[in-house]
Amino acid sequence: MSKVLKSIYMPILAVVIAIIIGSIIMLATGFNPVAAYTSLFIGAFGTFPNIANTLANAVPLIITGLGVAIAFNAGLFNIGAEGQYWIGAIVGTWIGYYFKGLPWYIHIPFALIAAMVAGGLWGGIIPGFAKAYTGAHEVITTMMMSYVAIYFSHYLLEFGPMMEKGSVPQSPLIKDSAVIPTIVPNTQLSYGIVIALVAALFVYWLMYKTVWGYEMRAVGFNQRASKYAGMNVPFNIVLSLSLSGIFAGLAGAVQILGVQHRLYDSFTSGYGYTAIVVALLAKNNPIGVVFSALLFAALGTGSQYMQLNAQVPGQLTDVITGLIIFFVAADKIIELFKTMFKKQKKEELAS
Amino acid sequence: MKEILLNPQLWSATLAMATPLALPALGGTFSERSGVVNIAMEGIMLIAAFFAVLFAHLTGSAWLGLLGAVIVGMIVAVIFAWAAVTLTADQVILGMAINIFASGFTAYLLNTIFGFSGTPTDTPMLPNINIPIIKNIPFVGQILSGNSIIVYLMIILIFASDYFLFHTNLGLRIRAVGENPEAAETAGINVIKLRYLGVALSGLFSAIGGAYLSIGLLNSFSTDMSSGRGYIALAAMIFGKWTPFGSFGAALLFGFATALSMQLQNSALSKNIIMMLPYILTVLALVGVGGKSVSPAADGVPYTPKK
């Protein structure tokens, strides 16, 4: 079977198996899986506002997922996208409310670019240089930097310099000139979706049509061979982790400017880790990231509706997400099933 | 500041907060010494914490709760080992998958079994132990005596782990498999079996740590109550240079940061800055400030037997 076809059908198989196991869990705990999945689907795509909210949910997942995919392409695991997202959100929020009287066409790009730079520094420069020159594993360094970022945001918001007057740990609202406008009224869908789609096309072009992308992928494929071919391996490590952080930072700022309009005190955005799942299911293909982000965004919006209408706890979608990734990672299990199935068929034919 | 440091509560809280880090850190030491990166410890802790409460509630015995937690935790660890060692799947990705699954699965079961009111308030707890003589010593007694039995179990396990890993034949073999599996196999060592052992031990230790959270410190389960301790334990293990005593020392340091930030509840600034320190220290340790932490050579690399 061709490699391209396999990269599409293996993730789909993983999703199908995860949905089946999800049904078994529901049956075992006394729920009707058909009713649950139906309401999950209606919650995600049943009405026009639901579709808009699903798309809105996909925006941070697409952008962060693209960043994670770039790092994966270079053979690096950016598990700390969550923290880079926070840094982007912090910087985006600050520029959003601190600067007054800027026209929107300056204010919005200013906030987004600053957030990208900050995310890039956080995810790229520190873990990137640590990896390239001391061999410090990026899984641990990006994860640690992620915790530092989250505690940093607590520090800023809990009676810190970014806290709004009053007793609620949250930042002031950003100025109107920094708000990315909403496309569909009364939903969360903003023009951030356009930014996300453009970003996906850009990453596709970068990774598959430029020398930079080629080199990063070569380093990811075989570091030693790339070095002998004259490529600058440390540069490519720093570059790919920086790009990864740039996109996560962008996602944080787009979410603030487009949806939240202020920074809240919280332990997780929920996007940084799901973005890793998004990239994995897409097999790190930038276009695949868009579709895989839609799937997980749909699980997110649909789960609330499912909980209300089928009384199935919404966390079931996390169970399914975990299972999907397990089967994507251990795709040999699927091949094991296949050989078992074939053997059975042969035995049936023989008898 | 001086008052806070002289408060025995700070130091007993340090010990209490270090325990659920030291246990998975010890577990991670076994797993990584055998060559398997196990970030699934976070999810194993969470699942164990839930089943500890469930079994303790159903049987009315905290000890059976602990036993149930350990069994379930080790089952998850063996599934992880099967996918990671036998099927040679990416260990970090698998670990993430298990962690997401664990978070969803425990929250789902919490809602379906116990409803939205949470776990029952009459769930039994593991006992606290008073040590004779020591308990009468002022200051020191308040710190070292009266802790959960798991705290003392942890201390025993640290010494036992150090002995096992560095002074027994089996420990030597585990380390060999994590450093150079090819050479180990040539010397007649079963690489796959020892990696299963390493991962199973990490499951065992993480499960005890998880049960400590739900029926040692408290007698209830809440969603995501492991709150990243499995990850922080990995940091402690690295900071402790993949040794049991080092892991314990790092866990104490991290536990101290948590305990101190709890004491500084009123001053949000210093609290959050202190909570950042362990993570910054771990990055510095990895980069090589103050003696570089070097992982086992074959850590995280799947191995396919040659024969």
Tab-separated table of N, CA and C in Angstrom, chain A residues 25-26 29 31 77 130 134 136 140 143-144 147-148 151-152 154-155 158 273 276-277 280 307 312-313 315-316 318-319 322-323 325-326 329-330 332-333 336, chain B residues 39 79 82-83 87-89 92-94 96-97 100-101 104-105 107-108 111-112 116 228 231 235 238 268-269 271-272 275-276 279-280 282-283 286-287 292:
chain	number	residue	atom	x	y	z
A	25	ILE	N	-17.212	1.007	26.874
A	25	ILE	CA	-17.188	1.629	28.202
A	25	ILE	C	-18.569	2.174	28.553
A	26	MET	N	-19.238	2.793	27.583
A	26	MET	CA	-20.576	3.335	27.862
A	26	MET	C	-21.569	2.226	28.171
A	29	THR	N	-21.190	0.947	31.596
A	29	THR	CA	-21.623	1.832	32.669
A	29	THR	C	-23.082	2.259	32.484
A	31	PHE	N	-24.919	3.281	29.647
A	31	PHE	CA	-25.375	4.339	28.749
A	31	PHE	C	-25.598	3.768	27.355
A	77	PHE	N	10.266	16.814	20.053
A	77	PHE	CA	8.960	16.714	20.694
A	77	PHE	C	8.744	17.940	21.564
A	130	ALA	N	19.592	24.729	24.433
A	130	ALA	CA	19.939	23.694	25.408
A	130	ALA	C	20.084	22.345	24.705
A	134	THR	N	23.919	21.365	24.487
A	134	THR	CA	24.260	20.536	25.651
A	134	THR	C	23.541	19.199	25.599
A	136	ALA	N	20.470	18.649	26.233
A	136	ALA	CA	19.370	18.556	27.199
A	136	ALA	C	18.080	18.204	26.465
A	140	ILE	N	11.875	17.364	28.379
A	140	ILE	CA	11.922	17.862	29.755
A	140	ILE	C	12.042	19.389	29.793
A	143	MET	N	8.830	21.075	28.835
A	143	MET	CA	7.814	20.837	29.875
A	143	MET	C	8.071	21.725	31.092
A	144	MET	N	9.335	21.823	31.498
A	144	MET	CA	9.669	22.650	32.660
A	144	MET	C	9.372	24.123	32.366
A	147	TYR	N	5.737	24.882	32.833
A	147	TYR	CA	5.310	25.141	34.210
A	147	TYR	C	5.727	26.544	34.647
A	148	VAL	N	6.942	26.941	34.270
A	148	VAL	CA	7.401	28.279	34.653
A	148	VAL	C	6.453	29.325	34.067
A	151	TYR	N	3.122	29.393	36.084
A	151	TYR	CA	3.275	30.067	37.378
A	151	TYR	C	3.537	31.561	37.192
A	152	PHE	N	4.221	31.898	36.093
A	152	PHE	CA	4.466	33.310	35.794
A	152	PHE	C	3.127	34.032	35.587
A	154	HIS	N	0.275	33.127	36.880
A	154	HIS	CA	-0.359	33.255	38.200
A	154	HIS	C	0.212	34.466	38.938
A	155	TYR	N	1.538	34.578	38.866
A	155	TYR	CA	2.200	35.695	39.534
A	155	TYR	C	1.667	37.025	39.002
A	158	GLU	N	-2.388	37.150	40.082
A	158	GLU	CA	-2.813	37.086	41.481
A	158	GLU	C	-2.137	38.211	42.254
A	273	TYR	N	-1.782	20.726	25.136
A	273	TYR	CA	-1.623	19.275	25.091
A	273	TYR	C	-2.450	18.665	23.968
A	276	ILE	N	-0.773	18.652	20.635
A	276	ILE	CA	0.170	17.559	20.376
A	276	ILE	C	-0.592	16.387	19.767
A	277	VAL	N	-1.757	16.119	20.357
A	277	VAL	CA	-2.613	15.052	19.849
A	277	VAL	C	-3.031	15.347	18.411
A	280	LEU	N	-0.126	14.670	16.097
A	280	LEU	CA	0.150	13.232	15.981
A	280	LEU	C	-0.847	12.555	15.059
A	307	GLN	N	-23.298	15.676	27.370
A	307	GLN	CA	-23.520	15.570	28.817
A	307	GLN	C	-24.923	16.043	29.187
A	312	VAL	N	-24.302	11.499	29.494
A	312	VAL	CA	-23.003	10.816	29.544
A	312	VAL	C	-21.952	11.853	29.943
A	313	PRO	N	-21.164	11.589	31.001
A	313	PRO	CA	-20.155	12.574	31.400
A	313	PRO	C	-19.261	12.971	30.213
A	315	GLN	N	-16.352	13.855	29.966
A	315	GLN	CA	-14.947	13.410	29.961
A	315	GLN	C	-14.747	12.167	29.118
A	316	LEU	N	-15.850	11.551	28.684
A	316	LEU	CA	-15.720	10.394	27.794
A	316	LEU	C	-14.876	10.767	26.577
A	318	ASP	N	-12.312	12.637	26.464
A	318	ASP	CA	-10.886	12.510	26.809
A	318	ASP	C	-10.447	11.051	26.748
A	319	VAL	N	-11.346	10.163	27.201
A	319	VAL	CA	-11.040	8.734	27.117
A	319	VAL	C	-10.792	8.364	25.662
A	322	GLY	N	-7.473	9.815	24.346
A	322	GLY	CA	-6.330	9.033	24.814
A	322	GLY	C	-6.176	7.749	24.020
A	323	LEU	N	-7.314	7.085	23.779
A	323	LEU	CA	-7.266	5.825	23.036
A	323	LEU	C	-6.801	6.051	21.594
A	325	ILE	N	-4.800	8.306	20.435
A	325	ILE	CA	-3.350	8.512	20.383
A	325	ILE	C	-2.608	7.221	20.691
A	326	PHE	N	-3.166	6.435	21.612
A	326	PHE	CA	-2.517	5.154	21.919
A	326	PHE	C	-2.419	4.304	20.658
A	329	ALA	N	0.049	5.798	18.107
A	329	ALA	CA	1.447	5.552	18.482
A	329	ALA	C	1.794	4.080	18.284
A	330	ALA	N	0.913	3.205	18.772
A	330	ALA	CA	1.196	1.769	18.695
A	330	ALA	C	0.455	1.198	17.494
A	332	LYS	N	1.268	-0.733	15.452
A	332	LYS	CA	1.505	-2.160	15.233
A	332	LYS	C	0.354	-2.998	15.795
A	333	ILE	N	-0.368	-2.439	16.768
A	333	ILE	CA	-1.520	-3.167	17.316
A	333	ILE	C	-2.529	-3.397	16.201
A	336	LEU	N	-1.457	-6.021	14.076
A	336	LEU	CA	-1.652	-7.289	14.787
A	336	LEU	C	-3.081	-7.782	14.615
B	39	ILE	N	6.538	8.596	30.916
B	39	ILE	CA	5.793	9.760	31.412
B	39	ILE	C	4.366	9.354	31.768
B	79	ILE	N	0.486	-2.743	30.273
B	79	ILE	CA	-0.045	-2.395	28.943
B	79	ILE	C	0.908	-1.404	28.265
B	82	TRP	N	3.943	-3.236	27.159
B	82	TRP	CA	3.676	-4.052	25.972
B	82	TRP	C	3.778	-3.193	24.705
B	83	ALA	N	3.130	-2.033	24.731
B	83	ALA	CA	3.150	-1.162	23.553
B	83	ALA	C	4.539	-0.558	23.341
B	87	LEU	N	6.017	-3.705	21.205
B	87	LEU	CA	5.618	-3.142	19.908
B	87	LEU	C	6.496	-1.955	19.506
B	88	THR	N	7.481	-1.594	20.329
B	88	THR	CA	8.463	-0.527	20.063
B	88	THR	C	7.819	0.798	19.624
B	89	ALA	N	6.672	1.143	20.215
B	89	ALA	CA	6.047	2.421	19.878
B	89	ALA	C	6.770	3.554	20.606
B	92	VAL	N	7.199	8.434	24.630
B	92	VAL	CA	6.634	9.689	25.140
B	92	VAL	C	5.193	9.860	24.652
B	93	ILE	N	4.967	9.513	23.392
B	93	ILE	CA	3.612	9.645	22.842
B	93	ILE	C	2.655	8.689	23.561
B	94	LEU	N	3.104	7.444	23.768
B	94	LEU	CA	2.283	6.473	24.498
B	94	LEU	C	1.951	6.987	25.888
B	96	MET	N	1.803	10.056	26.920
B	96	MET	CA	0.794	11.114	26.810
B	96	MET	C	-0.595	10.524	26.621
B	97	ALA	N	-0.675	9.506	25.749
B	97	ALA	CA	-1.966	8.872	25.472
B	97	ALA	C	-2.557	8.331	26.771
B	100	ILE	N	-3.804	11.211	29.066
B	100	ILE	CA	-5.085	11.801	28.651
B	100	ILE	C	-6.213	10.820	28.961
B	101	PHE	N	-5.973	9.552	28.644
B	101	PHE	CA	-6.956	8.512	28.931
B	101	PHE	C	-7.277	8.486	30.426
B	104	GLY	N	-9.443	11.411	31.598
B	104	GLY	CA	-10.834	11.261	31.190
B	104	GLY	C	-11.519	10.096	31.886
B	105	PHE	N	-10.821	8.976	31.959
B	105	PHE	CA	-11.409	7.746	32.490
B	105	PHE	C	-11.776	7.901	33.967
B	107	ALA	N	-12.275	10.713	35.646
B	107	ALA	CA	-13.350	11.703	35.808
B	107	ALA	C	-14.684	11.088	35.393
B	108	TYR	N	-14.659	10.294	34.320
B	108	TYR	CA	-15.873	9.622	33.841
B	108	TYR	C	-16.393	8.660	34.902
B	111	ASN	N	-17.909	10.385	37.975
B	111	ASN	CA	-19.283	10.847	37.755
B	111	ASN	C	-20.281	9.710	37.668
B	112	THR	N	-19.904	8.606	36.987
B	112	THR	CA	-20.887	7.539	36.810
B	112	THR	C	-21.040	6.704	38.080
B	116	PHE	N	-22.265	13.423	41.034
B	116	PHE	CA	-21.598	14.713	41.048
B	116	PHE	C	-21.268	15.191	42.460
B	228	GLY	N	-0.004	16.866	37.763
B	228	GLY	CA	1.335	16.993	37.198
B	228	GLY	C	2.449	16.400	38.043
B	231	TYR	N	4.914	14.232	36.260
B	231	TYR	CA	5.896	14.969	35.453
B	231	TYR	C	6.977	15.569	36.350
B	235	ALA	N	11.222	15.238	36.689
B	235	ALA	CA	12.204	16.301	36.901
B	235	ALA	C	13.058	15.993	38.124
B	238	ILE	N	15.602	13.376	37.242
B	238	ILE	CA	16.705	13.914	36.450
B	238	ILE	C	17.624	14.743	37.336
B	268	ALA	N	0.921	36.385	47.280
B	268	ALA	CA	0.843	35.671	46.010
B	268	ALA	C	2.150	35.782	45.231
B	269	LEU	N	2.804	36.910	45.358
B	269	LEU	CA	4.015	37.144	44.586
B	269	LEU	C	5.067	36.090	44.890
B	271	LYS	N	4.862	33.391	46.533
B	271	LYS	CA	4.357	32.027	46.385
B	271	LYS	C	4.596	31.498	44.975
B	272	ASN	N	4.177	32.273	43.996
B	272	ASN	CA	4.285	31.794	42.619
B	272	ASN	C	5.727	31.789	42.122
B	275	MET	N	7.265	28.664	43.471
B	275	MET	CA	6.820	27.473	42.750
B	275	MET	C	7.541	27.289	41.423
B	276	MET	N	8.049	28.388	40.852
B	276	MET	CA	8.780	28.285	39.577
B	276	MET	C	10.160	27.669	39.757
B	279	TYR	N	11.382	24.081	38.667
B	279	TYR	CA	11.412	23.852	37.222
B	279	TYR	C	12.623	24.520	36.594
B	280	ILE	N	12.922	25.728	37.075
B	280	ILE	CA	14.094	26.427	36.553
B	280	ILE	C	15.358	25.650	36.922
B	282	THR	N	15.642	22.485	37.380
B	282	THR	CA	15.752	21.284	36.564
B	282	THR	C	16.342	21.592	35.191
B	283	VAL	N	15.881	22.706	34.590
B	283	VAL	CA	16.445	23.093	33.290
B	283	VAL	C	17.936	23.362	33.443
B	286	LEU	N	19.868	20.181	33.689
B	286	LEU	CA	19.990	19.492	32.407
B	286	LEU	C	21.016	20.162	31.511
B	287	VAL	N	21.071	21.495	31.586
B	287	VAL	CA	22.004	22.222	30.725
B	287	VAL	C	23.427	22.041	31.234
B	292	LYS	N	26.487	18.198	35.314
B	292	LYS	CA	25.453	17.879	34.330
B	292	LYS	C	24.765	16.554	34.638
